[in-house]
Amino acid sequence: MAENEAAKLGSAIKDAASNSKSVLVEATVQTRDDVSTPVVILSSDDAVRVISAHAPRIIYLVEQAFDLAGEIEAARDEMDDMGVERSPDLLKATQRRFAPHDGKIGATIASFMIDGVLHTTVSTATWHDEFGDTVEAILEESREGASAGQVAKNSEKAKAIESKALVLVKHPSFNHGRVSFDKRMALAETLFQDCDPHTLSEITRRAENLFWLEQSGVQLDGV
């Protein structure tokens, strides 16, 4: 069997690290396009080991307290933007479920420099991840509902425009004398006074298309 060069290298480096008492960390150093400093992402245990062995002069530490009310309010604001109910039962139930964790540390971020390489580690509490997954599932369901509602709304609007266009194209004045789009839109404005200018324009354009189809010999329902 051919020798596994990859396994051989890994074994040799582990032996060398053990003999030299180096800190061996399973991680990949990355150079991002937006920064010149190499970056390595560490696990929590590896970060503690590296700090203990190399004692970096400065460690940047952020402990984020869980603001339950703020997180719920942010979710409600997103629902507002979608045009759905602000306080659905699922969101209220989620707030009650995670209330015992309010104010606790939900995420910790630490960064430090060693030999010109930025080391960073992030850890989140299990319940914090569960909260995020739960809220995201609720928001995703709301997005799907809002999307379906918008489709239905657009469908109803299209039906209303089609209905009014049929009324407009059957009116005796629609093709009387020297006609133009503006004159036909003025007629639509007279017939449908509850419509805004944009909708009147859509109705008139659709009516003109229906009229052209009819003149071309296409049999239209309702005309």
Tab-separated table of C-alpha atoms in Angstrom:
chain	number	residue	atom	x	y	z
A	1	MET	CA	0.000	0.000	0.000
A	2	ALA	CA	1.332	3.466	-0.899
A	3	GLU	CA	2.480	5.644	1.958
A	4	ASN	CA	0.006	8.263	3.123
A	5	GLU	CA	2.079	11.439	2.882
A	6	ALA	CA	-0.653	13.548	4.479
A	7	ALA	CA	-0.891	11.307	7.540
A	8	LYS	CA	2.909	11.152	7.729
A	9	LEU	CA	3.214	14.931	7.792
A	10	GLY	CA	0.518	15.296	10.447
A	11	SER	CA	2.163	12.699	12.666
A	12	ALA	CA	5.594	14.277	12.273
A	13	ILE	CA	4.327	17.742	13.187
A	14	LYS	CA	2.498	16.417	16.245
A	15	ASP	CA	5.711	14.738	17.414
A	16	ALA	CA	7.702	17.904	16.780
A	17	ALA	CA	5.166	20.019	18.659
A	18	SER	CA	5.257	17.629	21.597
A	19	ASN	CA	9.056	17.630	21.738
A	20	SER	CA	9.310	21.422	21.492
A	21	LYS	CA	6.392	21.941	23.881
A	22	SER	CA	4.631	24.051	21.233
A	23	VAL	CA	0.911	24.706	21.476
A	24	LEU	CA	-0.770	22.626	18.775
A	25	VAL	CA	-4.031	24.137	17.527
A	26	GLU	CA	-6.382	22.643	14.930
A	27	ALA	CA	-7.204	25.733	12.888
A	28	THR	CA	-6.504	27.385	9.535
A	29	VAL	CA	-5.011	30.854	9.230
A	30	GLN	CA	-6.944	32.957	6.716
A	31	THR	CA	-6.146	36.219	4.948
A	32	ARG	CA	-9.322	38.071	4.099
A	33	ASP	CA	-9.664	40.362	1.107
A	34	ASP	CA	-10.757	43.344	3.199
A	35	VAL	CA	-7.931	43.176	5.752
A	36	SER	CA	-4.195	42.580	5.596
A	37	THR	CA	-3.932	40.883	8.989
A	38	PRO	CA	-4.044	37.058	8.919
A	39	VAL	CA	-6.937	35.697	10.971
A	40	VAL	CA	-7.433	32.350	12.685
A	41	ILE	CA	-10.688	31.173	14.244
A	42	LEU	CA	-10.187	29.064	17.378
A	43	SER	CA	-12.425	26.795	19.370
A	44	SER	CA	-13.088	27.921	22.934
A	45	ASP	CA	-10.743	25.307	24.421
A	46	ASP	CA	-7.945	26.104	21.982
A	47	ALA	CA	-8.282	29.836	22.657
A	48	VAL	CA	-7.833	29.251	26.391
A	49	ARG	CA	-4.806	26.994	25.737
A	50	VAL	CA	-3.130	29.550	23.477
A	51	ILE	CA	-3.755	32.393	25.919
A	52	SER	CA	-2.345	30.315	28.785
A	53	ALA	CA	0.786	29.387	26.818
A	54	HIS	CA	1.568	32.732	25.136
A	55	ALA	CA	0.039	35.299	27.495
A	56	PRO	CA	-0.907	37.947	24.894
A	57	ARG	CA	-0.587	41.481	26.267
A	58	ILE	CA	-4.111	42.515	25.281
A	59	ILE	CA	-7.227	40.367	25.062
A	60	TYR	CA	-10.404	41.911	23.691
A	61	LEU	CA	-13.409	40.381	25.403
A	62	VAL	CA	-17.101	41.057	24.815
A	63	GLU	CA	-19.787	39.317	26.858
A	64	GLN	CA	-23.203	39.998	25.394
A	65	ALA	CA	-26.109	39.967	27.831
A	66	PHE	CA	-29.334	38.498	26.495
A	67	ASP	CA	-31.886	41.294	26.057
A	68	LEU	CA	-35.079	39.271	25.664
A	69	ALA	CA	-37.429	42.243	25.368
A	70	GLY	CA	-35.176	43.887	22.788
A	71	GLU	CA	-34.912	40.714	20.725
A	72	ILE	CA	-38.675	40.162	20.766
A	73	GLU	CA	-39.319	43.787	19.850
A	74	ALA	CA	-36.878	43.505	16.934
A	75	ALA	CA	-38.792	40.449	15.698
A	76	ARG	CA	-42.088	42.329	16.020
A	77	ASP	CA	-40.653	45.282	14.082
A	78	GLU	CA	-39.629	42.902	11.299
A	79	MET	CA	-43.173	41.561	11.259
A	80	ASP	CA	-44.454	45.130	11.027
A	81	ASP	CA	-42.300	45.617	7.943
A	82	MET	CA	-43.865	42.483	6.457
A	83	GLY	CA	-47.360	43.752	7.215
A	84	VAL	CA	-48.277	40.897	9.548
A	85	GLU	CA	-49.594	40.825	13.106
A	86	ARG	CA	-47.098	42.265	15.614
A	87	SER	CA	-47.769	39.875	18.508
A	88	PRO	CA	-48.658	36.409	17.278
A	89	ASP	CA	-49.165	33.717	19.900
A	90	LEU	CA	-45.956	31.923	18.903
A	91	LEU	CA	-43.825	34.990	19.609
A	92	LYS	CA	-45.508	35.531	22.980
A	93	ALA	CA	-44.941	31.877	23.875
A	94	THR	CA	-41.275	32.196	22.896
A	95	GLN	CA	-40.879	35.198	25.183
A	96	ARG	CA	-42.350	33.252	28.097
A	97	ARG	CA	-40.215	30.191	27.345
A	98	PHE	CA	-36.906	32.072	27.375
A	99	ALA	CA	-37.754	34.524	30.167
A	100	PRO	CA	-35.537	32.636	32.706
A	101	HIS	CA	-32.467	33.489	30.571
A	102	ASP	CA	-33.155	37.222	30.339
A	103	GLY	CA	-30.054	39.210	31.325
A	104	LYS	CA	-27.724	36.190	31.239
A	105	ILE	CA	-24.612	36.079	29.068
A	106	GLY	CA	-25.747	34.651	25.739
A	107	ALA	CA	-22.609	35.121	23.633
A	108	THR	CA	-18.924	35.761	24.288
A	109	ILE	CA	-16.394	37.013	21.743
A	110	ALA	CA	-12.645	37.150	22.434
A	111	SER	CA	-9.802	38.360	20.185
A	112	PHE	CA	-6.056	38.767	20.642
A	113	MET	CA	-2.869	39.132	18.583
A	114	ILE	CA	0.081	36.719	18.606
A	115	ASP	CA	2.998	36.980	16.172
A	116	GLY	CA	1.045	39.238	13.814
A	117	VAL	CA	-1.921	36.879	13.583
A	118	LEU	CA	-5.365	37.838	14.872
A	119	HIS	CA	-6.857	35.013	16.933
A	120	THR	CA	-10.559	35.067	17.676
A	121	THR	CA	-13.122	32.779	19.273
A	122	VAL	CA	-16.884	32.942	19.715
A	123	SER	CA	-19.101	30.915	22.005
A	124	THR	CA	-22.869	31.058	22.385
A	125	ALA	CA	-25.074	29.464	25.014
A	126	THR	CA	-27.160	26.536	23.791
A	127	TRP	CA	-30.373	28.230	24.888
A	128	HIS	CA	-29.290	31.373	22.993
A	129	ASP	CA	-28.947	29.354	19.782
A	130	GLU	CA	-32.321	27.722	20.430
A	131	PHE	CA	-33.907	31.142	20.886
A	132	GLY	CA	-32.436	32.363	17.596
A	133	ASP	CA	-33.621	29.261	15.751
A	134	THR	CA	-37.113	29.563	17.253
A	135	VAL	CA	-37.514	33.239	16.335
A	136	GLU	CA	-36.121	32.673	12.847
A	137	ALA	CA	-38.635	29.850	12.277
A	138	ILE	CA	-41.471	32.178	13.331
A	139	LEU	CA	-40.201	34.962	11.070
A	140	GLU	CA	-39.789	32.574	8.145
A	141	GLU	CA	-43.388	31.421	8.568
A	142	SER	CA	-44.468	35.073	8.625
A	143	ARG	CA	-42.449	35.786	5.477
A	144	GLU	CA	-44.156	32.908	3.692
A	145	GLY	CA	-47.557	34.131	4.877
A	146	ALA	CA	-46.804	37.696	3.819
A	147	SER	CA	-45.613	36.488	0.418
A	148	ALA	CA	-48.754	34.401	-0.076
A	149	GLY	CA	-50.885	37.336	1.035
A	150	GLN	CA	-49.150	39.647	-1.427
A	151	VAL	CA	-49.710	37.170	-4.248
A	152	ALA	CA	-53.391	36.970	-3.342
A	153	LYS	CA	-53.599	40.754	-3.101
A	154	ASN	CA	-51.959	41.169	-6.498
A	155	SER	CA	-54.313	38.566	-7.953
A	156	GLU	CA	-57.359	40.403	-6.608
A	157	LYS	CA	-56.016	43.689	-7.957
A	158	ALA	CA	-55.425	42.141	-11.379
A	159	LYS	CA	-58.978	40.798	-11.412
A	160	ALA	CA	-60.369	44.220	-10.486
A	161	ILE	CA	-58.348	45.923	-13.229
A	162	GLU	CA	-59.484	43.341	-15.781
A	163	SER	CA	-63.117	43.820	-14.768
A	164	LYS	CA	-62.921	47.608	-15.030
A	165	ALA	CA	-61.022	47.394	-18.332
A	166	LEU	CA	-63.874	45.331	-19.772
A	167	VAL	CA	-66.353	48.004	-18.657
A	168	LEU	CA	-64.202	50.741	-20.164
A	169	VAL	CA	-63.667	49.055	-23.544
A	170	LYS	CA	-67.457	48.496	-23.923
A	171	HIS	CA	-68.252	52.184	-23.314
A	172	PRO	CA	-69.472	53.944	-26.530
A	173	SER	CA	-66.996	56.808	-26.056
A	174	PHE	CA	-63.954	54.496	-25.795
A	175	ASN	CA	-63.398	54.555	-29.585
A	176	HIS	CA	-65.516	57.565	-30.559
A	177	GLY	CA	-63.966	60.259	-32.718
A	178	ARG	CA	-60.277	61.095	-32.507
A	179	VAL	CA	-59.218	59.014	-29.534
A	180	SER	CA	-55.981	58.979	-27.565
A	181	PHE	CA	-54.693	57.353	-24.423
A	182	ASP	CA	-55.268	60.560	-22.445
A	183	LYS	CA	-58.884	60.809	-23.600
A	184	ARG	CA	-59.541	57.175	-22.754
A	185	MET	CA	-57.931	57.660	-19.344
A	186	ALA	CA	-60.164	60.694	-18.769
A	187	LEU	CA	-63.132	58.441	-19.537
A	188	ALA	CA	-61.800	55.867	-17.068
A	189	GLU	CA	-61.450	58.581	-14.430
A	190	THR	CA	-65.105	59.498	-14.950
A	191	LEU	CA	-66.235	55.878	-14.686
A	192	PHE	CA	-64.014	54.848	-11.775
A	193	GLN	CA	-63.701	57.852	-9.498
A	194	ASP	CA	-62.461	55.774	-6.563
A	195	CYS	CA	-59.249	54.742	-8.378
A	196	ASP	CA	-55.877	56.459	-8.113
A	197	PRO	CA	-54.071	57.735	-11.251
A	198	HIS	CA	-51.721	54.746	-11.428
A	199	THR	CA	-54.604	52.270	-11.320
A	200	LEU	CA	-56.543	54.309	-13.900
A	201	SER	CA	-53.517	54.126	-16.186
A	202	GLU	CA	-53.358	50.338	-15.770
A	203	ILE	CA	-57.079	50.018	-16.488
A	204	THR	CA	-56.821	52.173	-19.623
A	205	ARG	CA	-53.769	50.350	-20.944
A	206	ARG	CA	-55.443	46.991	-20.368
A	207	ALA	CA	-58.616	48.216	-22.088
A	208	GLU	CA	-56.600	49.315	-25.122
A	209	ASN	CA	-54.984	45.880	-25.281
A	210	LEU	CA	-58.392	44.214	-25.046
A	211	PHE	CA	-59.714	46.468	-27.820
A	212	TRP	CA	-56.743	45.600	-30.055
A	213	LEU	CA	-57.253	41.894	-29.417
A	214	GLU	CA	-60.943	42.180	-30.258
A	215	GLN	CA	-60.169	44.069	-33.492
A	216	SER	CA	-57.698	41.306	-34.347
A	217	GLY	CA	-60.504	38.758	-34.225
A	218	VAL	CA	-59.828	37.323	-30.787
A	219	GLN	CA	-63.044	36.447	-28.948
A	220	LEU	CA	-62.858	37.970	-25.460
A	221	ASP	CA	-64.999	36.877	-22.528
A	222	GLY	CA	-67.197	39.730	-21.387
A	223	VAL	CA	-66.640	41.917	-24.455
